[in-house]
Amino acid sequence: MSADPSSRRGIPDATVARLPEYLRALTGFAERGITSVSSEELAAAAGVRSAKLRKDLSHLGSYGVRGVGYEVDHLAYQISRELGLTQDWPVAIVGMGNLGHALAAYSGFATRGFRVVALLDQDCDLIGQEIAGLPVRPMSALADLVAARGLAIGVIATPAASAQDVCDALVDAGVRSILNFAPCVLAVPDGVDVRKVDLSTELQILAFHEQRKALARGSVLVDGSLRRVASE
Amino acid sequence: MSADPSSRRGIPDATVARLPEYLRALTGFAERGITSVSSEELAAAAGVRSAKLRKDLSHLGSYGVRGVGYEVDHLAYQISRELGLTQDWPVAIVGMGNLGHALAAYSGFATRGFRVVALLDQDCDLIGQEIAGLPVRPMSALADLVAARGLAIGVIATPAASAQDVCDALVDAGVRSILNFAPCVLAVPDGVDVRKVDLSTELQILAFHEQRKALARGSVLVDGSLRRVASE
């Protein structure tokens, strides 16, 4: 049996931030029926160097087997456990615009241990409507959701102009972890974690590779823009 | 003037993957009116160690000034330039469900140099409708978009069942960079970059901290689930 995460030494934040990448890569291997991977394969799939991967996983007490590598399912379980995903996290999504709709229906949450228990909006026209099997509830339901449903994480999918008010309401109700999709910076008291999602992050990494491919094809950069050069 | 990115030594993929985080952190500082940051402050905001940050930025030829740190605007520009964000990337979004709608209206793309030039869907009822100021076009418009508009990046926001067909159509039309929001693995030929977005990544990092907070409050882990322990 592996060591109980509660008794572990602290895991560096940078390692924690990479664990979801490793889990995503492992899920990809599992989906393709691959049962064991080398540290090099896993590192390549996650976009890190293998030495870094091995060091990160050593914080979890997971070392792989020389010549065999890591068992995909077991390592995925270990990471899930470390991240707290083997238990159930009740989540509320606030803001039922297109993004809130999409998040409410997003199957990737449930498979990661995130159970959407409530959808909220302040728009009277939306309250009571059903989205992805759940009724939209008013913001005044928050305190009750924390007390009765153990609501742990609030997802903000409102426009930027409403996000701070929604954040304050979540904090007042006792929510201590907030995921912010609104394009703005939120102020919270100590003890509350906020993470901001930037949907353009992956596009930026693609742009880097696209630029590199264009340069390899013979374009040049002029004042930060690609220009095609006629070949001789 | 800084060195032209095209003349640089290769930047490690792991560094490239962190550049958007640094840019996001820098944008946060700029939004709060902060004009210079120490490597420690920037590293903390981006969730990495400062030694790692300094090493990453040294690949860009950016070293900061002892006792002063980095100039926020200039470093943001250097990273943007490195990522290819100082030029304009024409993007098409395929799949006009809730997620596609949300992405079409997402202001974070334009501020990063990504210009949504086309929205596509195969649903005849949607084609011709206007979303976020653009008409929805049929998949048959793809080849023309690549030739006439320089379409560089395709964003797949369809259900998983359609994603591979859409991906094949994008590749056939000449698109070489694909961002996949559908919860499935895509097969592509060599020379095509695919990145998969997992909207639950940040939730997973929050769950880790939430679990740690719960353990600090005196809960214990039993078989991977948190249990509250009655205090004496």
XYZ file of C-alpha atoms in Angstrom:
464
model
C 0.000 0.000 0.000
C 1.290 3.481 -0.802
C 1.875 6.058 1.896
C -1.139 8.049 3.022
C -0.995 11.473 1.334
C -1.886 13.111 4.639
C 1.406 11.941 6.123
C 3.576 13.017 3.203
C 6.127 15.811 3.149
C 4.946 18.905 1.322
C 4.758 18.581 -2.461
C 6.080 21.648 -4.331
C 3.335 23.771 -5.917
C 5.050 23.460 -9.293
C 4.789 19.674 -9.033
C 1.119 19.924 -8.056
C 0.512 22.097 -11.116
C 1.991 19.379 -13.358
C 0.085 16.446 -11.840
C -3.078 17.139 -13.885
C -0.920 17.075 -17.053
C 0.472 13.677 -16.081
C -3.011 12.441 -15.297
C -4.261 13.688 -18.664
C -1.386 11.969 -20.467
C -2.007 8.730 -18.535
C -5.706 8.877 -19.415
C -4.698 9.204 -23.063
C -2.504 6.081 -22.815
C -5.278 4.166 -21.053
C -7.793 5.209 -23.753
C -5.449 3.686 -26.340
C -5.183 0.440 -24.359
C -1.587 1.029 -23.215
C -0.980 -0.466 -19.771
C 2.612 0.577 -19.020
C 4.762 3.525 -20.118
C 8.386 4.516 -19.760
C 9.227 7.799 -18.054
C 10.397 9.077 -21.451
C 7.055 8.293 -23.134
C 5.031 9.789 -20.306
C 7.290 12.856 -20.152
C 6.961 13.412 -23.904
C 3.159 13.117 -23.732
C 3.037 15.600 -20.854
C 5.542 18.004 -22.421
C 8.227 17.842 -19.709
C 11.683 16.280 -19.525
C 11.886 12.765 -18.153
C 14.260 13.749 -15.330
C 11.690 16.288 -14.158
C 8.876 13.729 -14.429
C 10.792 11.192 -12.347
C 11.555 13.818 -9.714
C 7.901 14.945 -9.599
C 6.631 11.389 -9.242
C 9.216 10.632 -6.559
C 7.347 13.184 -4.373
C 4.403 10.764 -4.588
C 6.602 7.832 -3.621
C 6.270 6.478 -7.169
C 9.510 5.435 -8.827
C 8.642 3.165 -11.786
C 10.505 -0.035 -12.559
C 13.741 0.039 -14.579
C 13.096 -1.398 -18.061
C 9.338 -1.523 -17.466
C 8.359 2.001 -16.497
C 5.128 2.930 -14.822
C 1.892 0.983 -14.692
C -0.633 3.354 -16.278
C -3.680 2.554 -14.139
C -1.822 2.445 -10.865
C 0.018 5.707 -11.456
C -3.233 7.388 -12.542
C -4.792 6.229 -9.271
C -1.854 7.478 -7.221
C -2.003 10.911 -8.840
C -5.803 11.064 -8.514
C -5.493 10.217 -4.851
C -2.806 12.830 -4.314
C -4.935 15.476 -6.022
C -7.922 14.495 -3.913
C -9.853 13.191 -6.930
C -10.659 9.814 -5.421
C -13.176 11.619 -3.318
C -16.193 13.499 -4.471
C -16.060 17.328 -4.723
C -19.426 19.102 -4.856
C -19.197 22.001 -7.316
C -21.555 24.897 -8.065
C -21.429 26.796 -11.347
C -22.512 30.433 -11.221
C -23.561 32.184 -14.433
C -25.692 30.289 -16.926
C -24.637 31.959 -20.157
C -23.109 29.916 -22.979
C -19.975 29.098 -21.005
C -21.959 28.112 -17.889
C -24.192 25.939 -20.090
C -21.146 24.283 -21.636
C -19.506 23.697 -18.252
C -22.742 22.266 -16.800
C -22.768 19.683 -19.603
C -18.990 19.043 -19.595
C -18.456 15.332 -19.049
C -14.808 15.830 -18.052
C -15.775 17.098 -14.595
C -17.650 14.008 -13.427
C -14.899 11.638 -14.531
C -12.451 13.642 -12.385
C -14.507 13.452 -9.198
C -16.205 16.833 -9.585
C -19.947 16.568 -9.093
C -21.902 19.599 -10.253
C -24.558 19.873 -7.534
C -25.944 23.292 -8.377
C -26.287 25.862 -11.137
C -26.902 29.442 -10.107
C -27.790 32.705 -11.788
C -29.232 36.025 -10.737
C -31.443 36.301 -13.820
C -35.089 35.720 -12.804
C -35.871 34.461 -16.315
C -33.355 31.634 -15.918
C -34.130 30.635 -12.328
C -36.193 27.452 -12.292
C -35.193 26.439 -15.828
C -33.494 23.069 -16.138
C -30.000 22.817 -17.677
C -28.144 19.507 -18.041
C -30.634 17.945 -15.634
C -30.340 20.531 -12.874
C -32.637 23.466 -12.060
C -31.079 26.937 -12.087
C -31.215 28.344 -8.557
C -30.937 31.891 -7.205
C -27.761 33.158 -5.529
C -29.655 33.164 -2.208
C -29.454 29.347 -2.252
C -25.672 29.448 -1.689
C -25.551 29.292 2.108
C -27.903 26.322 2.089
C -25.792 24.522 -0.546
C -22.663 24.875 1.578
C -24.405 23.641 4.723
C -26.561 20.874 3.250
C -24.569 19.686 0.230
C -21.017 20.345 1.416
C -20.399 22.651 -1.535
C -16.602 22.968 -1.750
C -15.795 24.654 -5.048
C -17.472 27.525 -6.854
C -17.007 28.030 -10.595
C -17.560 31.585 -11.845
C -18.777 31.721 -15.461
C -20.311 35.192 -15.387
C -19.267 38.293 -17.351
C -16.303 40.129 -15.841
C -18.537 42.915 -14.484
C -20.421 40.528 -12.150
C -17.531 38.264 -11.165
C -16.352 40.094 -8.017
C -19.886 40.258 -6.583
C -20.379 36.553 -7.251
C -16.989 35.819 -5.720
C -17.886 37.799 -2.571
C -21.172 35.895 -2.294
C -19.376 32.552 -2.600
C -16.835 33.536 0.068
C -19.575 34.859 2.388
C -21.374 31.526 2.053
C -18.224 29.676 3.133
C -16.761 28.513 -0.190
C -12.963 28.466 0.036
C -11.969 27.386 -3.498
C -12.975 29.346 -6.580
C -12.366 28.714 -10.253
C -12.694 31.923 -12.271
C -13.469 31.821 -15.990
C -14.305 35.548 -16.111
C -11.546 37.643 -17.678
C -10.720 39.676 -14.549
C -8.678 39.519 -11.358
C -10.632 38.723 -8.171
C -9.825 39.954 -4.666
C -10.349 37.359 -1.908
C -9.459 37.145 1.786
C -6.626 34.930 3.065
C -7.493 31.267 3.135
C -9.470 31.359 -0.114
C -7.843 29.877 -3.231
C -8.726 31.346 -6.614
C -7.525 29.950 -9.910
C -8.147 31.808 -13.139
C -8.727 29.873 -16.340
C -7.379 31.410 -19.521
C -8.907 29.537 -22.448
C -6.215 30.917 -24.733
C -3.293 29.200 -22.950
C -3.217 26.189 -25.250
C -3.753 28.396 -28.304
C -0.624 30.289 -27.294
C 1.433 27.090 -27.225
C 0.035 26.150 -30.651
C 0.947 29.597 -31.980
C 4.541 29.079 -30.861
C 4.767 25.828 -32.830
C 2.909 27.324 -35.798
C 5.392 30.207 -35.882
C 8.307 27.762 -35.709
C 6.834 25.742 -38.598
C 6.369 28.913 -40.664
C 9.969 29.950 -40.004
C 11.157 26.474 -40.976
C 9.257 26.870 -44.277
C 11.283 30.007 -44.987
C 9.206 32.886 -43.631
C 11.031 35.568 -41.653
C 9.998 37.726 -38.715
C 9.787 41.464 -39.398
C 8.820 43.575 -36.361
C 7.241 40.542 -34.727
C 5.153 39.492 -37.753
C 5.780 36.636 -40.162
C 6.541 37.578 -43.743
C 6.759 35.091 -46.523
C 9.986 35.187 -48.514
C 9.826 34.233 -52.185
C 12.094 31.257 -52.788
C 14.725 31.610 -55.521
C 16.540 45.424 -29.530
C 16.212 41.855 -28.377
C 17.453 38.959 -30.469
C 15.170 37.795 -33.243
C 13.378 34.637 -32.060
C 14.134 33.001 -35.389
C 17.848 33.110 -34.631
C 17.596 31.703 -31.103
C 18.670 28.289 -29.917
C 15.757 25.893 -29.417
C 13.599 26.578 -26.388
C 12.671 23.444 -24.405
C 9.025 22.400 -24.830
C 8.550 22.486 -21.061
C 9.634 26.132 -21.059
C 7.260 26.920 -23.938
C 4.434 25.325 -21.956
C 5.133 27.659 -19.025
C 5.394 30.890 -21.059
C 1.591 31.375 -21.206
C 1.513 31.081 -17.387
C 4.147 33.790 -17.077
C 2.265 35.949 -19.546
C -0.951 35.441 -17.607
C 0.784 36.384 -14.351
C 2.352 39.464 -15.970
C -1.035 40.542 -17.333
C -2.386 40.256 -13.792
C 0.373 42.509 -12.477
C -0.201 45.010 -15.292
C -3.956 45.037 -14.563
C -3.142 46.001 -10.979
C -0.860 48.814 -12.140
C 2.373 47.065 -11.122
C 5.225 48.009 -13.475
C 8.103 45.858 -12.187
C 8.261 42.516 -10.377
C 10.974 40.454 -8.735
C 11.572 36.946 -10.019
C 10.211 35.662 -6.670
C 6.926 37.574 -7.067
C 6.488 36.511 -10.667
C 7.392 32.901 -9.857
C 4.881 32.819 -6.987
C 2.120 34.215 -9.224
C 2.898 31.630 -11.901
C 3.247 28.729 -9.441
C 6.875 27.834 -10.177
C 10.112 28.271 -8.256
C 12.096 31.427 -8.915
C 15.219 29.512 -10.019
C 13.119 27.775 -12.679
C 11.550 31.049 -13.777
C 14.949 32.706 -14.168
C 16.229 29.728 -16.155
C 13.129 29.755 -18.411
C 13.425 33.473 -19.071
C 17.159 33.170 -19.765
C 16.158 31.112 -22.845
C 14.469 34.306 -24.092
C 17.597 36.323 -23.380
C 15.783 38.040 -20.508
C 17.698 38.236 -17.232
C 16.070 40.921 -15.078
C 18.032 43.450 -13.054
C 19.355 42.595 -9.585
C 17.372 44.489 -6.950
C 14.816 45.682 -9.518
C 13.542 42.535 -11.205
C 11.687 42.487 -14.492
C 9.839 45.289 -16.197
C 6.275 43.947 -16.531
C 5.361 45.426 -19.916
C 8.658 44.651 -21.575
C 8.776 41.065 -20.371
C 5.153 40.543 -21.447
C 6.113 41.816 -24.893
C 9.178 39.555 -25.075
C 7.107 36.491 -24.158
C 4.309 37.466 -26.553
C 6.844 37.857 -29.320
C 8.441 34.512 -28.510
C 5.041 32.804 -28.545
C 4.211 34.446 -31.859
C 1.420 36.540 -30.307
C 2.665 39.857 -31.682
C 1.342 38.695 -35.001
C -2.209 37.898 -35.932
C -3.394 34.259 -36.013
C -6.599 33.579 -37.949
C -8.655 30.982 -36.070
C -11.761 29.012 -37.035
C -14.059 27.463 -34.438
C -15.900 24.321 -35.502
C -19.023 23.258 -33.604
C -21.497 25.927 -32.569
C -23.011 24.334 -29.478
C -22.803 26.081 -26.106
C -19.032 25.731 -25.910
C -18.519 26.978 -29.477
C -20.824 29.913 -28.702
C -18.852 30.712 -25.574
C -15.519 30.477 -27.400
C -16.782 32.666 -30.256
C -17.605 35.382 -27.720
C -14.490 34.876 -25.567
C -12.671 38.197 -25.351
C -9.452 36.550 -24.187
C -8.614 35.320 -27.694
C -8.501 38.710 -29.413
C -6.287 40.240 -26.727
C -3.795 37.429 -27.345
C -3.537 37.909 -31.098
C -6.064 35.224 -32.043
C -8.609 36.545 -34.513
C -11.677 34.350 -34.937
C -12.286 34.629 -38.679
C -14.848 31.864 -39.092
C -17.433 29.781 -37.247
C -18.394 26.470 -38.789
C -21.000 23.798 -38.192
C -22.508 20.977 -40.192
C -26.030 21.666 -38.908
C -28.099 23.216 -41.726
C -30.298 24.961 -39.143
C -27.281 26.854 -37.803
C -25.573 27.703 -41.089
C -26.176 31.337 -41.987
C -27.104 32.328 -38.418
C -24.964 35.044 -36.891
C -23.031 34.401 -33.660
C -20.826 37.019 -32.020
C -20.932 39.028 -35.241
C -19.938 36.213 -37.597
C -22.137 34.035 -39.817
C -21.978 30.262 -39.243
C -20.516 28.644 -42.371
C -20.610 25.059 -43.654
C -17.594 22.742 -43.396
C -17.217 23.015 -47.168
C -15.943 26.577 -46.673
C -12.748 25.299 -45.030
C -10.450 25.070 -48.068
C -11.396 28.596 -49.078
C -10.725 29.922 -45.571
C -7.222 28.459 -45.610
C -6.434 29.869 -49.044
C -8.104 33.266 -48.772
C -7.907 34.081 -45.062
C -4.696 32.287 -44.108
C -6.555 30.183 -41.554
C -3.825 28.777 -39.301
C -5.529 27.241 -36.281
C -8.710 25.175 -36.001
C -10.591 24.898 -32.711
C -12.776 21.811 -32.328
C -15.768 22.378 -30.038
C -17.956 19.523 -31.298
C -19.170 16.464 -29.394
C -16.567 13.683 -29.151
C -18.358 11.588 -31.779
C -17.801 14.171 -34.534
C -14.353 15.377 -33.504
C -12.232 13.009 -35.613
C -14.217 13.762 -38.801
C -13.863 17.480 -38.169
C -10.159 17.034 -37.465
C -9.686 15.123 -40.746
C -11.506 17.882 -42.641
C -9.289 20.557 -41.059
C -6.131 18.620 -41.932
C -7.346 17.975 -45.497
C -7.938 21.704 -45.910
C -4.343 22.414 -44.864
C -4.718 23.393 -41.192
C -1.640 22.280 -39.244
C -2.526 23.355 -35.686
C -5.611 22.081 -33.897
C -6.999 22.842 -30.467
C -9.338 20.094 -29.302
C -11.994 20.755 -26.644
C -13.821 17.471 -27.377
C -13.167 14.800 -24.730
C -11.404 12.343 -27.043
C -7.985 11.574 -28.519
C -7.469 12.618 -32.154
C -5.252 10.868 -34.713
C -3.349 13.233 -37.021
C -0.523 12.830 -39.547
C 3.037 13.981 -38.807
C 3.506 17.716 -39.018
C 0.129 18.509 -37.444
C 0.077 19.730 -33.833
C -2.934 18.910 -31.682
C -3.428 20.188 -28.163
C -6.281 18.917 -26.037
C -7.937 21.217 -23.523
C -9.097 19.654 -20.298
C -11.343 22.167 -18.570
C -10.965 20.274 -15.310
C -7.191 20.872 -14.970
C -7.505 23.921 -12.762
C -10.284 22.272 -10.748
C -7.865 19.450 -10.001
C -5.284 21.857 -8.613
C -7.995 23.488 -6.482
C -9.062 20.080 -5.200
C -5.516 19.394 -4.049
C -5.456 22.599 -2.006
C -9.005 22.023 -0.748
C -7.995 18.560 0.453
C -4.921 19.989 2.165
C -7.062 22.622 3.892
C -9.523 19.949 5.052
C -6.678 17.837 6.431
C -5.258 20.886 8.223
C -8.693 21.392 9.840
C -8.459 17.890 11.288
C -10.158 15.632 8.731
C -8.435 12.348 7.882
C -8.215 10.343 4.699
C -9.887 6.925 4.776
C -9.559 4.925 1.549
C -8.939 8.118 -0.382
C -11.932 10.002 1.017
C -11.962 12.756 3.611
C -13.669 11.985 6.911
C -14.330 14.554 9.555
C -12.982 13.703 13.005
C -14.945 14.997 15.973
C -12.740 17.288 18.041
C -12.469 16.641 21.782
